[in-house]
Coordinates of C-alpha atoms in Angstrom, one line a residue:
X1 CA -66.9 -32.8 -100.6
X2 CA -69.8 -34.1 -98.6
X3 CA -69.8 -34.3 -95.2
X4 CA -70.0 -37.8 -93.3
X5 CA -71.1 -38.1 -89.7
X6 CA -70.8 -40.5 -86.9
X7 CA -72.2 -41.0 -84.0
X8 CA -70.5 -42.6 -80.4
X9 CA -72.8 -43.6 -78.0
X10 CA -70.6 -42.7 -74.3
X11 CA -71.6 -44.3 -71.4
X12 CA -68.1 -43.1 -69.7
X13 CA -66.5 -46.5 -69.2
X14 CA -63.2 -48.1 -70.6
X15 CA -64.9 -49.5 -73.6
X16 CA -66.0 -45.9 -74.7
X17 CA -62.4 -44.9 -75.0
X18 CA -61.9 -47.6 -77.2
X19 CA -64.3 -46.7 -79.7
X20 CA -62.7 -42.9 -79.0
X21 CA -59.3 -44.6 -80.3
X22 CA -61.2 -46.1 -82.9
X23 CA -62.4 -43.2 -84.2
X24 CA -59.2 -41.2 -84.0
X25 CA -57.2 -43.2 -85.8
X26 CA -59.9 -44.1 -88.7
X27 CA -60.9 -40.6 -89.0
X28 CA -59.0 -37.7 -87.4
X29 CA -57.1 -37.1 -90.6
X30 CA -60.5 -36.4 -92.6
X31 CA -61.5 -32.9 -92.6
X32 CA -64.8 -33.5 -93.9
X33 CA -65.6 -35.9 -90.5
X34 CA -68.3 -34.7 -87.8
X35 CA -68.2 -36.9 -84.7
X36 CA -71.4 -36.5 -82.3
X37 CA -70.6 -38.0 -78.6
X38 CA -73.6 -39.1 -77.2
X39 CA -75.3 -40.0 -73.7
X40 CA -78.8 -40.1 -72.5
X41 CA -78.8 -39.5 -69.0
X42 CA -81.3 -41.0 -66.5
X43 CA -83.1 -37.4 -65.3
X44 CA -83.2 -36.5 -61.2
X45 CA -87.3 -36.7 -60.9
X46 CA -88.8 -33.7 -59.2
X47 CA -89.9 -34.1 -56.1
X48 CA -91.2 -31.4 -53.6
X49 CA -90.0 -31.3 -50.3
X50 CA -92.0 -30.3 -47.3
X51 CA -89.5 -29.5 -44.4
X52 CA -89.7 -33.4 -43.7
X53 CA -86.6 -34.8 -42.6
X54 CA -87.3 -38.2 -44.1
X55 CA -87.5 -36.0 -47.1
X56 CA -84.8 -33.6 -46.7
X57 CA -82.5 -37.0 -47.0
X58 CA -84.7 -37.7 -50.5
X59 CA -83.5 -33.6 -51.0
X60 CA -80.1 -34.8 -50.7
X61 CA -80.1 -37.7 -52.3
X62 CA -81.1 -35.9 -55.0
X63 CA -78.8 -33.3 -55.1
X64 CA -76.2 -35.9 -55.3
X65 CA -77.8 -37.2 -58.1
X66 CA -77.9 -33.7 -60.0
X67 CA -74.5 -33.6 -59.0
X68 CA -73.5 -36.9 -60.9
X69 CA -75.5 -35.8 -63.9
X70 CA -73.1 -32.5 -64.1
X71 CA -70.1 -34.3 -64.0
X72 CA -71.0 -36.8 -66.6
X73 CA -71.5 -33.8 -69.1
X74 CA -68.1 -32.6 -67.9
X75 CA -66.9 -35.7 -68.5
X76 CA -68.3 -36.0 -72.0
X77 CA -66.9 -32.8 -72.4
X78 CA -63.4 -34.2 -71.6
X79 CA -64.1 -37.1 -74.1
X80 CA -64.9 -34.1 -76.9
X81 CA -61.6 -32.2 -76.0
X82 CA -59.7 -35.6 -76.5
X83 CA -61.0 -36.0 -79.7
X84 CA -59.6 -32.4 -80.5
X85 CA -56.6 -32.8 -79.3
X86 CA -56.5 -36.0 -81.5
X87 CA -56.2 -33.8 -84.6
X88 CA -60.3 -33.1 -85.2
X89 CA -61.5 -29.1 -85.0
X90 CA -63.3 -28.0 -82.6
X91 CA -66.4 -27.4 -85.1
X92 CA -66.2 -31.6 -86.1
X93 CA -67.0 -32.6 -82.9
X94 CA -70.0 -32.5 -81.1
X95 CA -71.8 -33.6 -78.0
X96 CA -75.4 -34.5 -76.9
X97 CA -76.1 -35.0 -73.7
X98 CA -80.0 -35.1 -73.2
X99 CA -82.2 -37.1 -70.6
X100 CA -82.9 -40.6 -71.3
X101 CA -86.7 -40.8 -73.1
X102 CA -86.9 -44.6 -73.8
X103 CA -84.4 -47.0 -72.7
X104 CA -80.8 -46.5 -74.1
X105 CA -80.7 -48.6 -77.4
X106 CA -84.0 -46.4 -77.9
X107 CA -82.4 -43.4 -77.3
X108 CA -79.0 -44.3 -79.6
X109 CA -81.9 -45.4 -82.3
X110 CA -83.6 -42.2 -82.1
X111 CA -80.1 -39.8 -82.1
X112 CA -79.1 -42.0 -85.4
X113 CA -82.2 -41.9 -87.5
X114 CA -82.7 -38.0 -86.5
X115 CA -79.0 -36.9 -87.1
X116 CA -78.9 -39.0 -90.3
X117 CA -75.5 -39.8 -89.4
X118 CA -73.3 -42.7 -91.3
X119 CA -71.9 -44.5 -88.8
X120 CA -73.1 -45.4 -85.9
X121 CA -69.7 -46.3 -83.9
X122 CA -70.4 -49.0 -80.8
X123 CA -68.8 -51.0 -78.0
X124 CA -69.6 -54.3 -77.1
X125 CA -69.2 -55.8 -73.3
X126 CA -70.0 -59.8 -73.0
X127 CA -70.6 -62.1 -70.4
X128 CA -73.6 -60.2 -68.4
X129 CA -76.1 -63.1 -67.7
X130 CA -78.8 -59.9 -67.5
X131 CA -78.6 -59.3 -70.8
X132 CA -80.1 -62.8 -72.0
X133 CA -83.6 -61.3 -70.8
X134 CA -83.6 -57.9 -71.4
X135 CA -81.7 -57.7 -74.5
X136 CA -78.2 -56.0 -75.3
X137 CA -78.0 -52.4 -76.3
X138 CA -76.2 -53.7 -79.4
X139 CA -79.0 -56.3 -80.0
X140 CA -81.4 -53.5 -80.1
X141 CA -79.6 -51.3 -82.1
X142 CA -78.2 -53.9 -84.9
X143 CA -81.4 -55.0 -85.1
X144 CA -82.8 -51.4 -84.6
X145 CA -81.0 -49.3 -87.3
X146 CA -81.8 -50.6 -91.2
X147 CA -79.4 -48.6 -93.7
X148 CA -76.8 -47.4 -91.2
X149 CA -72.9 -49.1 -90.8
X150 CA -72.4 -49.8 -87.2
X151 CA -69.2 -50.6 -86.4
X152 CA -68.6 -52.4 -83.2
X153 CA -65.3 -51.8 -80.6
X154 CA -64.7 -54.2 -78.7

């Protein structure tokens, strides 16, 4: 039996545990399923500080930053140990949490042509008037990812 992969892009909001739910009941059942959480995290930029105190505040900024950053792995972690507790193995799911090198539908492109996975699992948020300039995430991706289901939570 050949293994068949999909992908959740988590970006820790209510949405996500839709497409969680999603996923649990379409596929916790299959033992030949692989689930890969994802997020692509904004890094904390180095920056040296000289004994400044304009800069020991940047310091601590960014250690709050760095902070943030460790609990959103935890967090993805948590979303992973749902999943398990959902009836998947601990060997079908898996999580990447790796700094953001383009934006985010870049990112989510990147993880699904690498990983070769066959589903590419989504959410969908309306209404932000933003998005009408810069493009959804789901824009990008749809339009991004030739050969690949996408299914979309919403």
């Amino acid at each position: 039996m050949s293994k068949f992969t999909v992908l959740i892009p988590y970006n820790f909001t209510r949405n996500d545990q839709k497409a969680l739910d999603f996923v649990k009941n379409l596929f916790a059942d299959r033992p030949n399923t692989e689930i890969t959480l994802f997020n692509a995290y904004v890094p904390v930029p180095a920056v040296e500080v000289r004994g400044s105190p304009i800069m020991d505040k940047v310091d601590q900024n960014l250690t709050f930053l760095s902070q943030k950053i460790r609990e959103q792995e935890q967090a993805l972690e948590t979303a992973k140990q749902f999943l398990v507790n959902a009836g998947f193995t601990e060997k079908q799911v898996h999580t990447v949490f790796e700094p953001k090198k383009k934006d985010v539908a870049g990112s989510i492109i990147n993880q699904a042509i690498t990983g070769k996975y066959n589903v590419v699992v989504l959410n969908r948020k309306f209404g932000k008037i933003g998005r009408f300039f810069t493009g959804s995430v789901f824009n990008k991706v749809t339009v991004g990812l030739q050969n690949t289901t996408i299914c979309i939570v919403s």
